[in-house]
C-alpha angles and dihedrals in degrees: 000000000000097000096256122135124203129195112209135188112223093238097056137055090208114086121244089215134007129194111197120203090004091157097038090260098311114133116255107239100179137011129179139168117239111261094218104037118044098204095054127084135170128219128193120201131202091260093061095257118144116207121199116206121192106183092193091057100038127354095184104057140015114272092219142012126199124189118207099212104177101070140348114280110217099186144349140203133185130239130196144115110258092187091062122074095213092102094226110160127165136187117220111207122196111203128205092253091057093256116140122212127189118203125181121228124233112266093243089068095038108044114100 
């Protein structure tokens, strides 16, 4: 609820990494690891901002941020085929009106 993100190992209650105020205080409403690239995850905040984290590129800050300005995004999920090496990765965005958008991610964050 405070915008912090924690990375845990299943065997410990203490986080391996913690990013405080990662969304400038906005609550994180969805977070998901990329299906095709293990070091990449996506976070959605309550202001419809999507943050892309690539821990191999930068483990301190997100590598990209995309604002969805047209309408509030209430949740997101990722789609892709991890068993295929084509690097196709999409973000499914559910908007407040019930509209669903699918956006594809740049190959540099999707390729295995």
